[in-house]
mmCIF file of C-alpha atoms in Angstrom:
data_model
loop_
_atom_site.group_PDB
_atom_site.id
_atom_site.type_symbol
_atom_site.label_atom_id
_atom_site.label_comp_id
_atom_site.label_asym_id
_atom_site.label_seq_id
_atom_site.Cartn_x
_atom_site.Cartn_y
_atom_site.Cartn_z
ATOM 1 C CA ASP A 719 -5.967 17.410 6.466
ATOM 2 C CA ALA A 720 -2.343 16.896 7.486
ATOM 3 C CA GLY A 721 -2.270 13.349 6.231
ATOM 4 C CA VAL A 722 -0.824 10.334 8.007
ATOM 5 C CA ILE A 723 2.312 11.347 9.868
ATOM 6 C CA GLN A 724 5.119 8.904 10.536
ATOM 7 C CA SER A 725 8.285 9.400 12.520
ATOM 8 C CA PRO A 726 11.157 9.142 12.192
ATOM 9 C CA ARG A 727 11.607 9.249 8.399
ATOM 10 C CA HIS A 728 14.907 7.415 8.680
ATOM 11 C CA GLU A 729 16.260 5.192 11.421
ATOM 12 C CA VAL A 730 19.679 3.585 11.506
ATOM 13 C CA THR A 731 20.409 1.256 14.385
ATOM 14 C CA GLU A 732 22.665 -1.578 15.358
ATOM 15 C CA MET A 733 21.583 -5.174 15.563
ATOM 16 C CA GLY A 734 20.084 -5.983 18.947
ATOM 17 C CA GLN A 735 18.778 -2.506 19.645
ATOM 18 C CA GLU A 736 15.131 -1.660 20.208
ATOM 19 C CA VAL A 737 13.408 0.329 17.490
ATOM 20 C CA THR A 738 10.121 2.201 17.835
ATOM 21 C CA LEU A 739 8.260 3.559 14.849
ATOM 22 C CA ARG A 740 5.445 6.037 15.325
ATOM 23 C CA CYS A 741 2.292 6.901 13.441
ATOM 24 C CA LYS A 742 -0.416 9.518 13.727
ATOM 25 C CA PRO A 743 -3.430 8.622 11.573
ATOM 26 C CA ILE A 744 -5.806 11.067 9.971
ATOM 27 C CA SER A 745 -8.361 12.337 12.441
ATOM 28 C CA GLY A 746 -11.665 10.481 12.154
ATOM 29 C CA HIS A 747 -10.209 7.403 10.507
ATOM 30 C CA ASP A 748 -11.128 4.213 12.342
ATOM 31 C CA TYR A 749 -8.744 1.741 10.692
ATOM 32 C CA LEU A 750 -4.972 1.778 11.006
ATOM 33 C CA PHE A 751 -2.592 -0.491 9.118
ATOM 34 C CA TRP A 752 1.127 -1.219 9.396
ATOM 35 C CA TYR A 753 2.914 -2.424 6.246
ATOM 36 C CA ARG A 754 6.500 -3.398 5.466
ATOM 37 C CA GLN A 755 7.973 -2.908 1.995
ATOM 38 C CA THR A 756 11.058 -4.691 0.695
ATOM 39 C CA MET A 757 12.375 -5.454 -2.761
ATOM 40 C CA MET A 758 12.169 -9.168 -2.120
ATOM 41 C CA ARG A 759 8.688 -9.426 -0.632
ATOM 42 C CA GLY A 760 6.915 -6.311 -1.853
ATOM 43 C CA LEU A 761 4.261 -4.738 0.382
ATOM 44 C CA GLU A 762 3.366 -6.918 3.379
ATOM 45 C CA LEU A 763 0.534 -6.248 5.815
ATOM 46 C CA LEU A 764 1.865 -6.686 9.336
ATOM 47 C CA ILE A 765 -1.126 -5.794 11.506
ATOM 48 C CA TYR A 766 -4.250 -3.679 11.467
ATOM 49 C CA PHE A 767 -6.441 -2.036 14.065
ATOM 50 C CA ASN A 768 -10.089 -1.047 14.081
ATOM 51 C CA ASN A 769 -11.163 1.527 16.652
ATOM 52 C CA ASN A 770 -7.799 1.060 18.425
ATOM 53 C CA VAL A 771 -8.269 -2.711 18.768
ATOM 54 C CA PRO A 772 -5.849 -5.080 16.995
ATOM 55 C CA ILE A 773 -7.884 -7.205 14.604
ATOM 56 C CA ASP A 774 -5.337 -9.291 12.717
ATOM 57 C CA ASP A 775 -1.649 -9.579 13.561
ATOM 58 C CA SER A 776 -0.997 -12.705 11.512
ATOM 59 C CA GLY A 777 1.439 -10.775 9.340
ATOM 60 C CA MET A 778 3.756 -9.898 12.207
ATOM 61 C CA PRO A 779 6.869 -11.893 11.371
ATOM 62 C CA GLU A 780 8.037 -12.829 14.867
ATOM 63 C CA ASP A 781 7.546 -12.163 18.545
ATOM 64 C CA ARG A 782 10.236 -9.509 18.210
ATOM 65 C CA PHE A 783 7.571 -7.333 16.582
ATOM 66 C CA SER A 784 4.785 -5.706 18.572
ATOM 67 C CA ALA A 785 2.290 -2.938 17.836
ATOM 68 C CA LYS A 786 0.066 -0.831 20.006
ATOM 69 C CA MET A 787 -2.620 1.766 19.518
ATOM 70 C CA PRO A 788 -3.286 3.397 22.896
ATOM 71 C CA ASN A 789 -5.699 5.943 21.416
ATOM 72 C CA ALA A 790 -7.277 6.980 18.138
ATOM 73 C CA SER A 791 -4.470 9.373 17.257
ATOM 74 C CA PHE A 792 -1.336 7.340 17.899
ATOM 75 C CA SER A 793 0.182 3.964 17.136
ATOM 76 C CA THR A 794 3.616 2.412 17.548
ATOM 77 C CA LEU A 795 5.423 -0.501 15.960
ATOM 78 C CA LYS A 796 8.268 -1.838 18.059
ATOM 79 C CA ILE A 797 11.032 -4.234 17.125
ATOM 80 C CA GLN A 798 13.057 -5.700 19.976
ATOM 81 C CA PRO A 799 15.708 -6.861 19.370
ATOM 82 C CA SER A 800 16.260 -5.639 15.834
ATOM 83 C CA GLU A 801 18.084 -7.708 13.198
ATOM 84 C CA PRO A 802 19.604 -6.776 9.820
ATOM 85 C CA ARG A 803 16.811 -8.621 7.998
ATOM 86 C CA ASP A 804 14.343 -6.141 9.490
ATOM 87 C CA SER A 805 15.786 -3.438 7.244
ATOM 88 C CA ALA A 806 12.883 -2.162 5.133
ATOM 89 C CA VAL A 807 10.512 0.738 4.668
ATOM 90 C CA TYR A 808 7.640 0.611 7.137
ATOM 91 C CA PHE A 809 4.392 2.315 6.208
ATOM 92 C CA CYS A 810 1.443 3.292 8.315
ATOM 93 C CA ALA A 811 -1.916 3.817 6.631
ATOM 94 C CA SER A 812 -5.345 4.804 7.863
ATOM 95 C CA ARG A 813 -8.801 4.485 6.387
ATOM 96 C CA PRO A 814 -11.979 6.423 7.001
ATOM 97 C CA PRO A 815 -15.218 4.735 8.049
ATOM 98 C CA GLY A 816 -17.003 3.209 5.114
ATOM 99 C CA GLY A 817 -14.809 0.268 4.300
ATOM 100 C CA ALA A 818 -17.919 -1.488 3.096
ATOM 101 C CA VAL A 819 -18.031 0.807 0.071
ATOM 102 C CA GLY A 820 -14.361 0.604 -0.723
ATOM 103 C CA SER A 821 -12.781 3.528 1.076
ATOM 104 C CA PRO A 822 -9.129 3.832 0.032
ATOM 105 C CA LEU A 823 -6.154 3.733 2.367
ATOM 106 C CA HIS A 824 -4.193 6.901 3.113
ATOM 107 C CA PHE A 825 -0.493 6.207 3.523
ATOM 108 C CA GLY A 826 2.203 8.037 5.400
ATOM 109 C CA ASN A 827 5.594 8.664 3.802
ATOM 110 C CA GLY A 828 7.139 5.739 5.609
ATOM 111 C CA THR A 829 10.092 5.102 7.901
ATOM 112 C CA ARG A 830 13.209 3.716 6.259
ATOM 113 C CA LEU A 831 14.827 1.380 8.793
ATOM 114 C CA THR A 832 18.399 0.221 8.417
ATOM 115 C CA VAL A 833 19.757 -2.302 10.914
ATOM 116 C CA THR A 834 23.520 -2.795 10.753
ATOM 117 C CA ALA B 1146 -9.912 -15.552 -0.947
ATOM 118 C CA GLN B 1147 -8.694 -12.666 -3.030
ATOM 119 C CA SER B 1148 -5.457 -12.146 -4.924
ATOM 120 C CA VAL B 1149 -3.876 -9.765 -7.406
ATOM 121 C CA THR B 1150 -1.379 -10.420 -10.177
ATOM 122 C CA GLN B 1151 0.470 -7.607 -11.867
ATOM 123 C CA LEU B 1152 2.155 -8.746 -15.053
ATOM 124 C CA GLY B 1153 5.612 -7.288 -15.453
ATOM 125 C CA SER B 1154 7.639 -5.906 -12.577
ATOM 126 C CA HIS B 1155 9.008 -3.232 -14.931
ATOM 127 C CA VAL B 1156 7.419 -1.484 -17.904
ATOM 128 C CA SER B 1157 9.463 0.876 -20.051
ATOM 129 C CA VAL B 1158 7.910 3.398 -22.444
ATOM 130 C CA SER B 1159 8.998 6.464 -24.343
ATOM 131 C CA GLU B 1160 7.636 9.868 -23.440
ATOM 132 C CA GLY B 1161 4.403 10.389 -25.383
ATOM 133 C CA ALA B 1162 3.743 6.673 -25.838
ATOM 134 C CA LEU B 1163 0.786 4.700 -24.525
ATOM 135 C CA VAL B 1164 1.069 3.380 -20.983
ATOM 136 C CA LEU B 1165 -0.502 -0.017 -20.217
ATOM 137 C CA LEU B 1166 -0.053 -1.630 -16.813
ATOM 138 C CA ARG B 1167 -1.756 -4.974 -16.361
ATOM 139 C CA CYS B 1168 -3.675 -6.202 -13.338
ATOM 140 C CA ASN B 1169 -5.652 -9.407 -12.952
ATOM 141 C CA TYR B 1170 -7.522 -10.281 -9.798
ATOM 142 C CA SER B 1171 -9.138 -13.259 -8.172
ATOM 143 C CA SER B 1172 -12.221 -12.801 -6.059
ATOM 144 C CA SER B 1173 -15.169 -15.031 -5.322
ATOM 145 C CA VAL B 1174 -17.482 -12.052 -4.881
ATOM 146 C CA PRO B 1175 -17.833 -8.683 -6.646
ATOM 147 C CA PRO B 1176 -14.605 -6.818 -6.043
ATOM 148 C CA TYR B 1177 -13.604 -3.286 -5.315
ATOM 149 C CA LEU B 1178 -10.482 -2.462 -7.313
ATOM 150 C CA PHE B 1179 -7.853 0.210 -6.823
ATOM 151 C CA TRP B 1180 -4.724 1.578 -8.420
ATOM 152 C CA TYR B 1181 -2.203 3.358 -6.226
ATOM 153 C CA VAL B 1182 0.945 5.217 -7.287
ATOM 154 C CA GLN B 1183 4.138 5.508 -5.257
ATOM 155 C CA TYR B 1184 6.680 8.190 -6.114
ATOM 156 C CA PRO B 1185 10.249 7.837 -4.786
ATOM 157 C CA ASN B 1186 10.547 8.236 -1.030
ATOM 158 C CA GLN B 1187 6.800 8.642 -0.604
ATOM 159 C CA GLY B 1188 3.872 6.529 0.479
ATOM 160 C CA LEU B 1189 1.235 5.120 -1.825
ATOM 161 C CA GLN B 1190 -1.509 7.441 -2.978
ATOM 162 C CA LEU B 1191 -4.796 6.629 -4.656
ATOM 163 C CA LEU B 1192 -4.859 6.979 -8.426
ATOM 164 C CA LEU B 1193 -8.368 5.664 -9.067
ATOM 165 C CA LYS B 1194 -10.876 3.089 -7.873
ATOM 166 C CA TYR B 1195 -13.789 1.008 -9.052
ATOM 167 C CA THR B 1196 -16.613 0.095 -6.703
ATOM 168 C CA THR B 1197 -19.839 -0.117 -8.685
ATOM 169 C CA GLY B 1198 -21.388 1.469 -11.751
ATOM 170 C CA ALA B 1199 -19.460 2.551 -14.813
ATOM 171 C CA THR B 1200 -16.716 0.089 -15.633
ATOM 172 C CA LEU B 1201 -14.392 2.710 -17.126
ATOM 173 C CA VAL B 1202 -12.929 4.731 -14.299
ATOM 174 C CA LYS B 1203 -10.955 7.933 -14.691
ATOM 175 C CA GLY B 1204 -8.332 8.980 -12.196
ATOM 176 C CA ILE B 1205 -5.798 11.687 -11.609
ATOM 177 C CA ASN B 1206 -3.056 12.701 -14.034
ATOM 178 C CA GLY B 1207 -4.904 11.363 -17.100
ATOM 179 C CA PHE B 1208 -4.946 7.721 -16.034
ATOM 180 C CA GLU B 1209 -7.941 5.477 -16.469
ATOM 181 C CA ALA B 1210 -8.765 1.811 -15.902
ATOM 182 C CA GLU B 1211 -11.476 -0.498 -17.123
ATOM 183 C CA PHE B 1212 -13.079 -3.220 -15.033
ATOM 184 C CA LYS B 1213 -13.658 -6.306 -17.176
ATOM 185 C CA LYS B 1214 -15.458 -8.951 -15.177
ATOM 186 C CA SER B 1215 -15.232 -11.616 -17.882
ATOM 187 C CA GLU B 1216 -11.460 -11.230 -17.986
ATOM 188 C CA THR B 1217 -11.050 -10.547 -14.237
ATOM 189 C CA SER B 1218 -8.882 -7.609 -15.212
ATOM 190 C CA PHE B 1219 -8.434 -3.982 -14.233
ATOM 191 C CA HIS B 1220 -5.676 -2.687 -16.491
ATOM 192 C CA LEU B 1221 -4.375 0.861 -16.109
ATOM 193 C CA THR B 1222 -3.823 3.029 -19.171
ATOM 194 C CA LYS B 1223 -2.734 6.513 -20.136
ATOM 195 C CA PRO B 1224 -2.690 7.672 -23.762
ATOM 196 C CA SER B 1225 0.542 9.639 -23.559
ATOM 197 C CA ALA B 1226 3.282 9.084 -20.995
ATOM 198 C CA HIS B 1227 5.014 11.981 -19.302
ATOM 199 C CA MET B 1228 8.361 11.904 -17.571
ATOM 200 C CA SER B 1229 6.614 12.701 -14.288
ATOM 201 C CA ASP B 1230 4.657 9.424 -14.546
ATOM 202 C CA ALA B 1231 7.776 7.438 -13.644
ATOM 203 C CA ALA B 1232 6.832 5.692 -10.404
ATOM 204 C CA GLU B 1233 5.762 2.392 -8.876
ATOM 205 C CA TYR B 1234 2.144 1.404 -9.483
ATOM 206 C CA PHE B 1235 0.173 -0.985 -7.307
ATOM 207 C CA CYS B 1236 -3.110 -2.704 -8.044
ATOM 208 C CA ALA B 1237 -5.258 -3.733 -5.080
ATOM 209 C CA VAL B 1238 -8.489 -5.672 -4.583
ATOM 210 C CA ILE B 1239 -11.074 -5.804 -1.818
ATOM 211 C CA SER B 1240 -13.671 -8.527 -1.857
ATOM 212 C CA SER B 1241 -17.049 -7.104 -0.927
ATOM 213 C CA GLY B 1242 -18.727 -8.924 1.925
ATOM 214 C CA GLY B 1243 -15.453 -9.901 3.519
ATOM 215 C CA SER B 1244 -13.124 -8.150 5.902
ATOM 216 C CA TYR B 1245 -12.682 -5.219 3.465
ATOM 217 C CA ILE B 1246 -8.927 -5.411 3.848
ATOM 218 C CA PRO B 1247 -7.114 -4.809 0.553
ATOM 219 C CA THR B 1248 -4.725 -7.252 -1.050
ATOM 220 C CA PHE B 1249 -1.962 -5.532 -3.022
ATOM 221 C CA GLY B 1250 -0.109 -6.745 -6.076
ATOM 222 C CA ARG B 1251 3.702 -6.797 -6.195
ATOM 223 C CA GLY B 1252 3.812 -3.513 -8.060
ATOM 224 C CA THR B 1253 4.994 -2.440 -11.513
ATOM 225 C CA SER B 1254 7.764 0.081 -11.955
ATOM 226 C CA LEU B 1255 7.032 2.450 -14.848
ATOM 227 C CA ILE B 1256 10.121 3.808 -16.560
ATOM 228 C CA VAL B 1257 9.678 6.701 -18.982
ATOM 229 C CA HIS B 1258 12.434 7.446 -21.493
ATOM 230 C CA PRO B 1259 12.825 10.894 -23.061
#
């Protein structure tokens, strides 16, 4: 079990540039979550997928944010154009089947995004 | 609707002292409750969880938590703090019968002094 893999670990970009964050969930997990963590707002759920289908994107802050999951082993979170207030740590998490009995989330190590 | 309140954004203890991190939840149906720990520059990892059965749950690294329905609480304790316990701790709740998506608290930073 390699765990949830996120890339890059760190991203520094200039305001207005496009940013793409990547996530590989644990094999066999059917839920995938994208979170954003900041000092001010804590851990925020942005969007989650079930079986590659977006279920709830109500946490996506603006149209500048988009997420895709083209297959069970890959997801992206894109910000275009990026702004300084997007600076945060972005986490991807996956969950095995069995949410009905309280399966825990497995988190990646995050991508620290800095927009200057 | 479900929600989680963690009392105290920072808790400071001396090495060897009791650790108590407070979590209160709101849920209209029986909840599933979790504690996660986040070490610097890492993602969250599961410390322990309560689903059904015994209300006192033991987790990794000597931590335990007790589900108290009457108090809607799930406080995390450890008898003796170690320097390596310094981290951010998150309480989370899932309401059974709903979407099974967890709601996280704001987190409590545990500081351990030598």
